[in-house]
Every structure is written in structure tokens, then in C-alpha cells.
XYZ file of C-alpha atoms in Angstrom:
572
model
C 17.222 -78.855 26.374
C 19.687 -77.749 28.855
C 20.868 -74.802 30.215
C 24.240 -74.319 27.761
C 21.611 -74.274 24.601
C 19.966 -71.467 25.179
C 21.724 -68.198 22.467
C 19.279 -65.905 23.151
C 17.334 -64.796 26.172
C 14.537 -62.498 25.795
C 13.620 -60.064 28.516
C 9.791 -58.686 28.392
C 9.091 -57.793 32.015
C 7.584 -54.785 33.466
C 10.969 -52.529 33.899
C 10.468 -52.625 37.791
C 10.835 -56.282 37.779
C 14.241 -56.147 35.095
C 17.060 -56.485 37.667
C 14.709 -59.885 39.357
C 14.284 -61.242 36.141
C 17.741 -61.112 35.259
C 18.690 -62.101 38.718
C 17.230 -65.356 38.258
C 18.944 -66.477 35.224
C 21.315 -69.260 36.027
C 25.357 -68.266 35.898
C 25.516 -70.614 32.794
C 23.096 -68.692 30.761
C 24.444 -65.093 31.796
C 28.172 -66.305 30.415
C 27.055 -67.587 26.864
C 23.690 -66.251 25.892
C 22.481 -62.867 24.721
C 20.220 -60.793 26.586
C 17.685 -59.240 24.467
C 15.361 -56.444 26.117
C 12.080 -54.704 24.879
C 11.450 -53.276 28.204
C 10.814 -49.309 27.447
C 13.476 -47.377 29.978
C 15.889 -50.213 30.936
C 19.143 -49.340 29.722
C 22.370 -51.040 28.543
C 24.093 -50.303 31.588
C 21.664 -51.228 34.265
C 20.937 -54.839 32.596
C 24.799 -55.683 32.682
C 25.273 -54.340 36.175
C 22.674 -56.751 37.150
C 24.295 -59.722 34.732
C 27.502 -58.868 36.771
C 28.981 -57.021 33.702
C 30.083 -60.406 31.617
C 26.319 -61.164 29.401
C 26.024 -58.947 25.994
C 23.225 -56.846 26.094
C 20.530 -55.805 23.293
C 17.940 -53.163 23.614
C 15.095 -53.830 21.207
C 11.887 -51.528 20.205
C 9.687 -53.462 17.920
C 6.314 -52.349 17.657
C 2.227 -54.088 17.513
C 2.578 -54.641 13.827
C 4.699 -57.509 14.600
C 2.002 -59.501 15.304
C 0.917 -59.602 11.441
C 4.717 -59.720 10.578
C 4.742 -56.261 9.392
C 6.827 -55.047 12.781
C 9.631 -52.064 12.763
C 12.494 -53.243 15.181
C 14.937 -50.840 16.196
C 18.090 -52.220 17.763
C 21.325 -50.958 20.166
C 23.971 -53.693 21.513
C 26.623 -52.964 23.756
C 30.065 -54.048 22.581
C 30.142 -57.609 24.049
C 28.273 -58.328 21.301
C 29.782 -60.215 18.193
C 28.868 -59.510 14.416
C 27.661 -63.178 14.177
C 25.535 -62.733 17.369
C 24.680 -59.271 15.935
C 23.489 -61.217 12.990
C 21.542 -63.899 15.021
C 19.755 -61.007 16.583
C 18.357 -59.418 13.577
C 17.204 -62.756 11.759
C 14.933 -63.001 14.838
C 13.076 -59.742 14.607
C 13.245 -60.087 10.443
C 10.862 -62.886 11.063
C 8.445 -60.458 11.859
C 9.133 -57.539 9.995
C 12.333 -55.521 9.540
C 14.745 -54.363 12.110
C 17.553 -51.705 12.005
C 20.781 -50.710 14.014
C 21.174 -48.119 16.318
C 24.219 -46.162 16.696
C 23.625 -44.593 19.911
C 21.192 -45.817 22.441
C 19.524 -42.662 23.357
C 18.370 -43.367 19.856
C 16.436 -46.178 21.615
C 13.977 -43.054 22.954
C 13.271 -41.713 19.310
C 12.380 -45.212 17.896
C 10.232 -45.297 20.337
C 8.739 -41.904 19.963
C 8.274 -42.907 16.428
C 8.009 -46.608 15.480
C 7.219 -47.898 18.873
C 4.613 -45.774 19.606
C 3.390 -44.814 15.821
C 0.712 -47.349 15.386
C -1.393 -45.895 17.820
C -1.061 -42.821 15.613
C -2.047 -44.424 12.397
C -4.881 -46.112 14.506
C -6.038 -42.498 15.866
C -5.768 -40.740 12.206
C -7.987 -43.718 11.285
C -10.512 -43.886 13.796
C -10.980 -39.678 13.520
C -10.937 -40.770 9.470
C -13.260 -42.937 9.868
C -15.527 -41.250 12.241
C -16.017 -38.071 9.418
C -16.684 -40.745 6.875
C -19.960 -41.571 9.392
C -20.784 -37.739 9.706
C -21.203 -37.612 5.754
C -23.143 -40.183 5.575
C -21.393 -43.615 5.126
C -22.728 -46.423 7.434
C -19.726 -47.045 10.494
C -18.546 -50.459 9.304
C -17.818 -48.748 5.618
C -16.368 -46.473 6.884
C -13.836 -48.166 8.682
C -12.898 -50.703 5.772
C -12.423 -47.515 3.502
C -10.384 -45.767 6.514
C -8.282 -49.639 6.848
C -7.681 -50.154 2.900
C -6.839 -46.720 2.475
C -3.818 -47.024 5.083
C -2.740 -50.214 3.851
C -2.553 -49.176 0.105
C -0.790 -45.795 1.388
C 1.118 -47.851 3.310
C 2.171 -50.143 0.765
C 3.386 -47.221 -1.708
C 5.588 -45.774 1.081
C 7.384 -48.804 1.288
C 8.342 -49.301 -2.217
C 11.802 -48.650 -3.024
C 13.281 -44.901 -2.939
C 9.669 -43.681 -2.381
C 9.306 -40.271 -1.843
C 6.294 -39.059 0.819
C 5.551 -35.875 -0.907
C 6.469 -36.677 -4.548
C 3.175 -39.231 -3.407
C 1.471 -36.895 -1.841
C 1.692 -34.355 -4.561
C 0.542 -36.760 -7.099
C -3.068 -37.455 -5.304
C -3.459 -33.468 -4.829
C -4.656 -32.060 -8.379
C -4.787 -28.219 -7.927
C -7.805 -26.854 -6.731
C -9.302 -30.382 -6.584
C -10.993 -32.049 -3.191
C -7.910 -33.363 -2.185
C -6.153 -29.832 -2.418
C -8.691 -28.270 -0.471
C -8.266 -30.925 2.540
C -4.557 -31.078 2.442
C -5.300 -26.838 2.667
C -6.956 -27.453 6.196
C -4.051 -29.456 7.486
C -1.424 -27.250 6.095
C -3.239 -24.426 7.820
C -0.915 -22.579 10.278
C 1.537 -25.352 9.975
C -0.868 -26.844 12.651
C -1.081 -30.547 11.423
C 2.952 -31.097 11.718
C 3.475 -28.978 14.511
C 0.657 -31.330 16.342
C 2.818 -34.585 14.914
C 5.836 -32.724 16.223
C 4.478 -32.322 19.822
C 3.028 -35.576 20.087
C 6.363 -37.769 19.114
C 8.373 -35.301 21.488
C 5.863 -35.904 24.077
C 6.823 -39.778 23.503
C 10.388 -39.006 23.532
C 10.179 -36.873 27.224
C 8.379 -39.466 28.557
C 11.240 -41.707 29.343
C 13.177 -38.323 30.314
C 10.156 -38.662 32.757
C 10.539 -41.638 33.663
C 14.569 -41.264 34.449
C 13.936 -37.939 36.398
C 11.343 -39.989 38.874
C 14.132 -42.732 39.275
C 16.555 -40.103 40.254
C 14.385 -38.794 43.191
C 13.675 -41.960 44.517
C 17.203 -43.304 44.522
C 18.358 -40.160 45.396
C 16.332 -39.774 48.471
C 17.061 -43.702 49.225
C 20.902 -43.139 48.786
C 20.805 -39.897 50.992
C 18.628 -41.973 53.995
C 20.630 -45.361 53.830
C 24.301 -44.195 53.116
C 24.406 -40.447 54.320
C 28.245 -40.445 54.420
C 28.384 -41.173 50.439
C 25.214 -39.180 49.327
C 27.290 -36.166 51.250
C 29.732 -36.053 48.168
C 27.047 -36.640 45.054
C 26.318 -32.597 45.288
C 29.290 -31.903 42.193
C 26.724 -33.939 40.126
C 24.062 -31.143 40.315
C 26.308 -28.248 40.723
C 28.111 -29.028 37.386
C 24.638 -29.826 35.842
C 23.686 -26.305 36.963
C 26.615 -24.372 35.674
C 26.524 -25.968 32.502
C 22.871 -25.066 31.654
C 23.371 -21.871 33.344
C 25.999 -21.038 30.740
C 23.574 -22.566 27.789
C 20.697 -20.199 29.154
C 22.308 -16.897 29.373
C 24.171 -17.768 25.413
C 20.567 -17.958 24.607
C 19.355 -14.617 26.022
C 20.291 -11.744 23.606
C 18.264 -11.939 20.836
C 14.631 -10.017 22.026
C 13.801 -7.400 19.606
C 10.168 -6.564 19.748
C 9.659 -5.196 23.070
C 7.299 -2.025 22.838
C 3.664 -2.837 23.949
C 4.248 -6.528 24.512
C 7.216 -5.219 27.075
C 4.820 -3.128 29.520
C 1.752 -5.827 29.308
C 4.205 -8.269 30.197
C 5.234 -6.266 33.238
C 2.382 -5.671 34.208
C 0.978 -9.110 34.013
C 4.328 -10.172 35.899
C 3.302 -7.398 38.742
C -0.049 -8.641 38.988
C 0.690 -12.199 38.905
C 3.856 -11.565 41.979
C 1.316 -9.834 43.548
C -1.602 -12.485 43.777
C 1.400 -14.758 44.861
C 2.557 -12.950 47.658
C -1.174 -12.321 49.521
C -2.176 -15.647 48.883
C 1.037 -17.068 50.627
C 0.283 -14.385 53.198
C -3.060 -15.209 53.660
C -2.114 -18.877 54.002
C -0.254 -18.136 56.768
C -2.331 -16.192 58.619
C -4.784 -18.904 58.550
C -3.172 -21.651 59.074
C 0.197 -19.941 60.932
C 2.710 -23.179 60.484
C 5.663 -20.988 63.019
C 3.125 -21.264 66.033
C 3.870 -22.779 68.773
C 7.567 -23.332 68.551
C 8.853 -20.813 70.884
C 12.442 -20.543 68.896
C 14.777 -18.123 71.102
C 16.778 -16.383 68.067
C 19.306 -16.043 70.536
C 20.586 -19.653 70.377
C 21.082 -19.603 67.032
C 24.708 -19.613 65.023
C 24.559 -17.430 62.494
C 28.082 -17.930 61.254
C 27.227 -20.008 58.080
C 25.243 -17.237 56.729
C 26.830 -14.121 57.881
C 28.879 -13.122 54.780
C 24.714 -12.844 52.775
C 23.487 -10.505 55.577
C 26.769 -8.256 55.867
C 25.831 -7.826 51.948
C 22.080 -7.087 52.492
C 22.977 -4.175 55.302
C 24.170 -2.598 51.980
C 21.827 -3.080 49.809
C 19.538 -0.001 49.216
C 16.699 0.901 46.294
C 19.593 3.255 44.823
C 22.114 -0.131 44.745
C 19.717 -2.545 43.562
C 18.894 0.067 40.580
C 22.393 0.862 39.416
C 23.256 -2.821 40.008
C 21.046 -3.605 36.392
C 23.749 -1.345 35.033
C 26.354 -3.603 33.827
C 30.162 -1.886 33.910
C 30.977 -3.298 30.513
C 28.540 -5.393 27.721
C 30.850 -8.453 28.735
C 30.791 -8.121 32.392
C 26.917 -8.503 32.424
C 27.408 -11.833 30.775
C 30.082 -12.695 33.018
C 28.664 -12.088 36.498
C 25.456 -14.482 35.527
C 22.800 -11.532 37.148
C 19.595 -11.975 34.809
C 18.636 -8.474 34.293
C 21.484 -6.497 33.155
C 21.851 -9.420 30.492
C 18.151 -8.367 30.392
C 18.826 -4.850 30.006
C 21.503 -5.572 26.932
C 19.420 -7.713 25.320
C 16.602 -5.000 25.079
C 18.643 -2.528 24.145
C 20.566 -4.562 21.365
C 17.452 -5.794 20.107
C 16.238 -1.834 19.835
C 19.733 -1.268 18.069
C 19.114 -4.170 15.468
C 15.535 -2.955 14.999
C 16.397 0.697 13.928
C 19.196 -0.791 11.157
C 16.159 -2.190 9.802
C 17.141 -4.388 6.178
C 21.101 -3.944 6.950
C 20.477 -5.899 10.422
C 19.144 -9.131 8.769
C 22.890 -11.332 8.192
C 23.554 -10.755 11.973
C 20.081 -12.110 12.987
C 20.489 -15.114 10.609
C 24.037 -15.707 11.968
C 22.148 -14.899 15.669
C 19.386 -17.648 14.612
C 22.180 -20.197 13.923
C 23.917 -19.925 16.845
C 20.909 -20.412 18.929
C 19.839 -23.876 16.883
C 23.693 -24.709 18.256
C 23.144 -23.363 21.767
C 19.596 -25.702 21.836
C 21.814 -28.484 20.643
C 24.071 -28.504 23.462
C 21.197 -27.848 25.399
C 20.047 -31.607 24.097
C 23.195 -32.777 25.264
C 23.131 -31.324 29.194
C 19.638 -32.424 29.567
C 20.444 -36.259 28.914
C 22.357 -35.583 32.505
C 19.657 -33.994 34.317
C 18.386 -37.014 35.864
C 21.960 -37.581 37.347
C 21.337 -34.222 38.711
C 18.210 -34.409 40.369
C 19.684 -37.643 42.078
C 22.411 -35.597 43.356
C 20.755 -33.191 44.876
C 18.748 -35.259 46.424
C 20.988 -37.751 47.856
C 23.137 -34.890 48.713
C 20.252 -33.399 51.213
C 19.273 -36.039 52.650
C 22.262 -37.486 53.547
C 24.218 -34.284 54.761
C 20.752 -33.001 56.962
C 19.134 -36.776 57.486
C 15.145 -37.116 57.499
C 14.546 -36.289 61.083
C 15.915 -32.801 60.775
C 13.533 -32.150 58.148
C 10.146 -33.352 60.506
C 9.457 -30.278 61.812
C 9.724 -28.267 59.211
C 7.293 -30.616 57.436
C 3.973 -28.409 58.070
C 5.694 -25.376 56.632
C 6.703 -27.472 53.320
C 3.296 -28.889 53.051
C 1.525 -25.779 53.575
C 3.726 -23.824 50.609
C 3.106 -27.073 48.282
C -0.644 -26.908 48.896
C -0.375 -23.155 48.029
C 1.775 -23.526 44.915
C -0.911 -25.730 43.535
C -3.774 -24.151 44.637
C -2.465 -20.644 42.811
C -1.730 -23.197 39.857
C -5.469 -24.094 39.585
C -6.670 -20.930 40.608
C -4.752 -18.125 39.023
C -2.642 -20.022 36.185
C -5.829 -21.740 35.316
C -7.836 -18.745 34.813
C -5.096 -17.558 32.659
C -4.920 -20.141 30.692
C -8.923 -20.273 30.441
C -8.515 -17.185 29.143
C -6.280 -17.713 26.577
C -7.549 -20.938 25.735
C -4.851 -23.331 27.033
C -5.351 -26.459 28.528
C -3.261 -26.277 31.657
C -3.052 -29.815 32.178
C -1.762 -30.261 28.742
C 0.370 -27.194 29.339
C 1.610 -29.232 32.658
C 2.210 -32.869 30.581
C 4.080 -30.784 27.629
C 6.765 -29.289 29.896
C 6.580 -32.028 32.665
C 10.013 -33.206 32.484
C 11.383 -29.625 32.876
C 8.648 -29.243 35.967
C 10.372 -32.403 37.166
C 14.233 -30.772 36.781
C 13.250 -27.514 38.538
C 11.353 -29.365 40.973
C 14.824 -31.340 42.002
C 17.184 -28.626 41.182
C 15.482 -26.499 43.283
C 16.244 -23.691 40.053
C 14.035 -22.773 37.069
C 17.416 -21.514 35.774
C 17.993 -24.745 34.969
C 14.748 -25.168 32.609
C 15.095 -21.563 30.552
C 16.683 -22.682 27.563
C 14.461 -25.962 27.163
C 11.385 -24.164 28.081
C 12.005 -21.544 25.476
C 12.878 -24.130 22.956
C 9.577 -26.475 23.940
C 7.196 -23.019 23.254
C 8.483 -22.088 19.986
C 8.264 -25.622 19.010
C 4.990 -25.274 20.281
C 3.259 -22.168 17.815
C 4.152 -19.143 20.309
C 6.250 -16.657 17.917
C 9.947 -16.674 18.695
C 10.270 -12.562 19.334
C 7.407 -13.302 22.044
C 9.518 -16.257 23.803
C 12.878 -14.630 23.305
C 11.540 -11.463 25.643
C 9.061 -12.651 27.862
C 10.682 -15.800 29.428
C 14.161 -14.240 29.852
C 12.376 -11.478 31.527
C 9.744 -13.338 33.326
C 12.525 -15.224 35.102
C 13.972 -11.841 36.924
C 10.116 -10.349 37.056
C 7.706 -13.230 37.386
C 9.032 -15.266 40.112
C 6.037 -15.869 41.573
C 6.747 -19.562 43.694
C 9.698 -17.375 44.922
C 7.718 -14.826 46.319
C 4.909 -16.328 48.108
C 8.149 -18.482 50.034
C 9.544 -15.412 51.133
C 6.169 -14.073 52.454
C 5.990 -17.025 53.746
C 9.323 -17.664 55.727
C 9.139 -14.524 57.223
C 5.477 -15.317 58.975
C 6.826 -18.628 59.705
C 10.082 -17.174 61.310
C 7.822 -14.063 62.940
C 5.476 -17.151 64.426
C 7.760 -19.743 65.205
C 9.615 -16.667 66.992
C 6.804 -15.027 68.619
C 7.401 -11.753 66.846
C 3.703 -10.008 66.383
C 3.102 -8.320 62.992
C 0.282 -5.983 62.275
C -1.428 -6.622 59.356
C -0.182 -3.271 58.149
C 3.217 -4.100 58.518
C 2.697 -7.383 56.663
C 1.513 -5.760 53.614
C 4.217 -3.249 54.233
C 6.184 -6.805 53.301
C 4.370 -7.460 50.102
C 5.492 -3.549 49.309
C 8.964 -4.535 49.858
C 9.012 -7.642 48.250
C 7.611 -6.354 44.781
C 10.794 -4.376 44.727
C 13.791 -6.803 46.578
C 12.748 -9.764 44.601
C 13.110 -8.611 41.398
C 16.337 -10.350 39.664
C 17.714 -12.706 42.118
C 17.748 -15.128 39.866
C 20.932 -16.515 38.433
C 22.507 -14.803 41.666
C 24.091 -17.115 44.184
C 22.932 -16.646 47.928
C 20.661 -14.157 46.489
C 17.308 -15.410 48.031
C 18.856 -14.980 51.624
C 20.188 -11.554 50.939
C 17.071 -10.486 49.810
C 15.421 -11.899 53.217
C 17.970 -9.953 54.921
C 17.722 -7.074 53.501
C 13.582 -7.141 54.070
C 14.125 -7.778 57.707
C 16.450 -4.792 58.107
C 13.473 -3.055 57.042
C 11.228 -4.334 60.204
C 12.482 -2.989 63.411
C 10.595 -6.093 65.783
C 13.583 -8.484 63.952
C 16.025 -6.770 66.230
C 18.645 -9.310 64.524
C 18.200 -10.082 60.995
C 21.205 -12.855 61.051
C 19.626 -15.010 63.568
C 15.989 -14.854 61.906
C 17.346 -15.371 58.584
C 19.448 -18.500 60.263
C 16.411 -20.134 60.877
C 14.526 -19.076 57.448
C 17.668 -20.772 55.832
C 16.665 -24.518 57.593
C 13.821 -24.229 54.968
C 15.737 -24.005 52.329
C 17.175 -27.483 52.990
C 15.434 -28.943 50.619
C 16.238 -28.939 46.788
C 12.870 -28.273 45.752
C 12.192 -25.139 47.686
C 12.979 -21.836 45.646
């Protein structure tokens, strides 16, 4: 058979190995034949940029059961690809099963999420099925052929024509009978769905994941190898920013329970900030990453951030109160500061609360628009791996990797710190509420991942509220506490400020008593509070903390060298 026969070409390589694999194909079969892919993450695009753009392209998704020929194909093909081709393609995965048409390929993801990866849930459900059939009494193979056959025959009546799952349900549940009372236990709380929920989002994120870990490594590549290019990718992230910034504050607005949850919120925000801000202080006291580097603040240009300090030699406790105080209810939407949208959310959801009954057609209309503003949300985040790469590439490119060396201590010091307040403080919390933080940490992974490369939580809020109402917390909880615990809470925020300032006061030789340096942590609680969603607001609030400290006789030059820190999109 020679090289002209071949129709079809199917691609099942580990992804890393896709662009080789296609590589290798002779000219000959890249003109004529279709490339068929079940490699989980490989898009359209990236196959025909490595085909040269001129072979059609199929994504396929079958699943296991196409070994017994009882497979679920799902199917996407760009538009090089004929109806009689389209047609060839389907025959082929019929064989084994059935196979359907996608109309978008980020459908690809869902398939996967729920054919692809669905076996394994049927196999789980069976094997827990099973296992209770052995705790009553039934000897373990028994068990599992009545666990098997029960599946199949299920199975089998799901797949008859116009079947309906809970017209079949229905008819096995007599009321009051055994079945009812099982059904009962998985119905309870909503808790068996909600699980089913999680677990075929969880598939879904994954190759979210997946893109967001591309992104930094190309991203970082792009910025080391062609600096002069990566220089211009930082519109990707900045757009990606302003559009979820937009999505996130159309979301805030809707709190209305405040009350009791309000001040143990607070407080747990206060105490939380606080643990934050003496652990990054005790870190560097320890360890003191600034020594040793003699910097004269003299020699350095403080030009590029003059225009943050000049505002921070005006800001007072008196300011910084009546700035929560929006003019207008518009203009506290309009400047993007978190806590006067804070403050008007609070206060409308007081409002809505004393019209009781009369209240209810705005909230539904309110409850509408935010299943919209989550859609869009859907929408932005398919870009978010674009801007992670970005801001990356950006960096790098614009600062190189050699600038960054000796800064390296500092930004391993604050990473070991973050995750040692993660297992030690966030763990205890969630011990105490009975979480599992490392379930906690794979559920909202890919929006770790974003703010991680963004350098912003902002850029997470509306997902992350989203993701924990999905989850079982009540919606009145999410819609106050995260909206406020990103202007209150910002606790990775605060132990890098502690921390810049001991590594500017060390790196230039400026002594601090350890009176003074709690002095800081006094300060901070207070000049941290709602920077977020505030541009340049980080630096003004270092500036405006070292006005406070006579020994930084210039403020401008310190903070010029704090700012060298922030260089790096993953720093707060």
C-alpha cells in the first residue's frame, strides 16, 4: 500500500509528542488524508499549524466502552473537512459504538467531562455498590455480578428510544418502599447531584488546567528567547483583566444578609491579615533576604513611580475613610474601588431586606442577571490562558531573567511563606470546618493558576463565587463574604508588604526596632484595606507606610526599589 492510499490518519500520542508525530507524516499524506485526533488537549488549531495549515483536522473523544463496541464518540472537524469525509469519519467510530457531531470544539472539553471520562464513574458507583452488597452479607463475587447486571439492564432501558431517566426512575421507586427510602439518602441535601456536578466540572477544568500550564511555559520561553516580541503580548492580559474586572464588579450588588455573619467575617478577616503579616515578619527577621546588599537609595531613579508617592503624601486615615464614600451610586461602579461598591451593596441589600414580600420581582430579575453575568464570565475565562501567556512573556522579555537573579531569595522566601500559612493557618481552618484543603485546592485550581499568572485575584471573583455556590455554600453567604473578603482579607498581600519593607530596610541598611516593626503591622491593618481593584494602589499604600517611618528619609527611592519586586506577574 502506498503512501496516496492512506484516507484517514489516526493520531493517539501522548499530547507532548502531537506536533512530532504529525511532523513525521510524509507531505503526500498531509495533502489528501484526514487527521483524526483522540489526544485529550490538542486542539484544531495547533494540529493544522503543525500540518502547515493544508490537512483537515478531526478531534475525537470516544471512550473505554469501545472496546466491547458499546463506545460514545464525540466529534469536531474544522472546515477543510468535506460531508463525504465527514461521513467516512463517523462510519469508523459507528463500528464501535455511536458517535455524534460537535458544533463547537470547546464542546470537545464537556464530552470529555462526561462520556470520556463517565465510565470510570459507572465503574466507581459499582464498585461502592458492590462493596455494600458485601457489608450485608452477600459473598464479593455476587456481589459484583448483581452490581454488573444491574448496570447493564439499567443501561439497556436508557438507551431505548425517547427514554426518559426519571419517568424510569420513578417507576422502580414505589412510595414508601426500599427503593424510596434509598433514593431519600441520595436526594438528601441535593448532595448526590451536586457531588455528580463537581466531579464532571472537575473533568471539564482540567484541560482549563492543562492550557493555563502551557501558557506559563510558553510564555516564559517566548519572553527569554524573543524579548523584543514578548515586549508587546502585555494587551493580551490587560484586556483579559478589564474584561473580568467589569464581569466581577456586575456581579457584586446583590448581599443582603449581612448582620452577624458581617462582623464574624470581619473579624475572621482581621485575624487572618493579622497572622499574615507577623508570620511574613517573622520570616524576615529570620531569614533577612535584604542583607548584605548595601543598596545606596541615593542612586536610584524614582521617576517611573513618582506620580503613586505624590498621591500617598496625601493620603491620611480621614481620606482613606471618606474615600469608601462614593459621590454618586454610579460613580462607585465606575471608578472600579472594591469597597464603596462594597458599601452600596450592603446598604441596598439592607434596603431590599426591609421591603420584605414587595422586594422579591427585583431579586428574581437580580438572580437572572447574574446567571447572564456568570455566562459571560464562561466566555472570558476560555481566554485566560492567552492571558497568563501574556503576562508572562511580557515580563520576561521587557526585564530578561538575569534582572530577576537577585531578587530570587526574596521571591522564594515569600513563596515558602505563602504555603507554609496555607498548611498552617488555612488548614486549621479548614480542619475546623471540615474541608479538605487539598480538595478545596484541586476544586478551584484553575482559578489558583489565573491569579497565580495574572498576578490579580480580581481576576478569579466572579468564577470563584460561581464554583462555591455550585459547591453547597448558600448564595447570601458567597454574595457578602467574597466581595468583601477581597478589600478585607488580602492576606498574600499583606505579608508582601511586611515583607518588602524589611527587605528594602535590609537590603538598605536601615535598622528597625522591633517596636517599630509592629508599629508596621498597626499600619498595615488599616492602609491595606481596599486596594484592590485600584490601579498602582499597592505602591501607594507602601508609600504612604513609609511616610509614616522617619529612618526612610525618602519614601520614592525605597519604594523604587520595593517596585523591582513586583516584576513579576505572580507577586500581589
Amino acid at each position: 500500500m502506498s503512501e496516496s492510499d492512506f484516507d484517514v490518519v489516526v493520531l493517539a500520542v501522548k499530547p507532548a509528542m502531537a506536533r512530532e508525530a504529525i511532523g513525521s507524516l510524509p507531505g503526500t499524506v498531509l495533502s489528501r488524508a484526514v487527521l483524526v485526533s483522540v489526544m485529550a488537549g490538542v486542539g484544531c488549531s495547533e494540529m493544522s499549524d503543525a500540518a502547515g495549515n493544508c490537512a483537515p483536522v478531526v478531534r475525537a473523544m470516544p471512550n473505554t466502552a469501545v472496546m466491547v463496541n458499546q463506545g460514545c464518540t464525540g466529534l469536531f472537524s474544522t472546515t477543510l473537512v468535506d460531508p463525504a469525509k465527514r461521513g467516512q469519519i463517523q462510519k469508523l467510530f459507528e463500528a464501535v459504538g455511536i458517535a455524534v457531531w460537535l458544533e463547537r470544539e470547546a464542546q470537545v472539553d464537556a464530552v470529555t467531562a462526561i462520556s470520556g471520562s463517565g465510565p470510570a464513574y459507572y465503574h466507581l458507583f459499582s464498585e461502592a455498590l458492590a462493596n455494600a452488597g458485601v457489608e450485608l452479607g452477600l459473598p464479593i463475587e455476587l456481589a459484583r455480578q448483581l452490581a454488573a447486571q444491574t448496570a447493564l439492564g439499567a443501561a439497556t432501558l436508557q438507551c431505548q428510544p425517547q427514554a426518559d431517566f426519571a419517568a424510569l426512575r420513578e417507576a422502580v421507586t414505589s412510595p414508601n418502599g426500599t427503593t424510596a427510602a434509598a433514593i431519600a439518602k441520595f436526594e438528601e441535601n441535593d448532595q448526590l447531584r451536586r457531588l455528580v456536578m463537581l466531579a464532571a466540572q472537575a473533568a471539564h477544568a482540567r484541560n482549563m488546567a492543562i492550557q493555563m500550564l502551557v501558557a506559563l511555559v510558553a510564555g516564559s520561553a517566548v519572553g527569554a528567547l524573543l524579548p523584543q516580541f514578548a515586549s508587546d503580548l502585555s494587551p493580551l492580559s490587560a484586556a483579559f483583566m478589564k474584561l473580568i474586572k467589569a464581569l466581577g464588579i456586575a456581579n457584586i450588588g446583590k448581599g443582603a444578609n449581612v448582620g452577624r455573619l458581617g462582623l464574624r467575617a470581619i473579624i475572621y478577616f482581621e485575624v487572618l491579615t493579622t497572622l499574615a503579616m507577623a508570620m511574613g515578619l517573622l520570616v524576615s527577621r529570620l531569614f533577612e533576604p535584604g542583607a548584605g546588599m548595601n543598596i545606596d537609595y541615593h542612586t536610584l531613579n524614582t521617576n517611573a513611580i513618582s506620580s503613586f508617592v505624590a498621591t500617598a503624601e496625601h493620603r491620611t486615615t480621614v481620606s482613606w475613610l471618606l474615600s469608601i464614600i462614593p459621590d454618586t451610586f454610579l460613580s462607585a461602579f465606575i471608578n472600579g474601588n472594591l469597597l464603596p461598591i462594597l458599601l452600596m451593596a450592603v446598604m441596598f441589600g439592607m434596603a431590599l431586606l426591609k421591603m420584605g414580600a414587595r422586594a422579591s420581582s427585583l431579586v428574581d430579575m437580580m438572580e437572572k442577571m447574574s446567571e447572564a453575568v456568570f455566562g459571560m464570565v464562561g466566555m472570558v475565562m476560555k481566554f485566560a490562558p492567552l492571558a497568563v501567556f501574556g503576562a508572562i512573556g511580557y515580563t520576561i522579555g521587557n526585564y530578561g531573567l538575569a534582572s530577576m537573579v537577585p531578587l530570587l531569595k526574596f521571591l522564594v522566601l515569600f513563596y515558602a511563606c505563602c504555603v507554609v500559612f496555607i498548611a498552617l493557618v488555612l488548614g486549621s481552618v479548614c480542619l475546623y470546618t471540615r474541608v479538605s484543603l487539598c480538595r478545596l485546592i484541586m476544586y478551584l485550581r484553575v482559578e489558583i493558576l489565573l491569579a497565580f499568572g495574572t498576578a490579580s485575584s480580581e481576576a478569579v471573583l466572579p468564577n470563584i463565587m460561581k464554583k462555591l455556590v455550585e459547591g453547597g455554600v448558600k448564595k447570601h453567604v458567597v454574595g457578602f463574604v467574597i466581595p468583601a473578603g477581597f478589600s478585607f482579607n488580602l492576606d498574600g498581600s499583606s505579608m508582601y508588604f511586611v515583607m518588602a519593607i524589611m527587605f528594602v530596610a535590609q537590603a538598605c541598611n536601615v535598622p528597625l526596632t522591633l517596636s517599630q516593626e509592629l508599629s508596621m503591622i498597626l499600619v498595615f491593618m488599616l492602609t491595606s484595606k481596599g486596594i484592590a481593584g485600584v490601579a498602582g494602589a499597592g505602591f501607594v499604600t507602601l508609600a504612604a507606610t513609609l511616610q509614616m517611618f522617619p529612618k526612610f528619609r525618602s519614601p520614592a527611592s525605597y519604594c523604587c526599589w520595593v517596585s523591582i519586586v513586583s516584576w513579576t506577574p505572580c507577586v500581589p
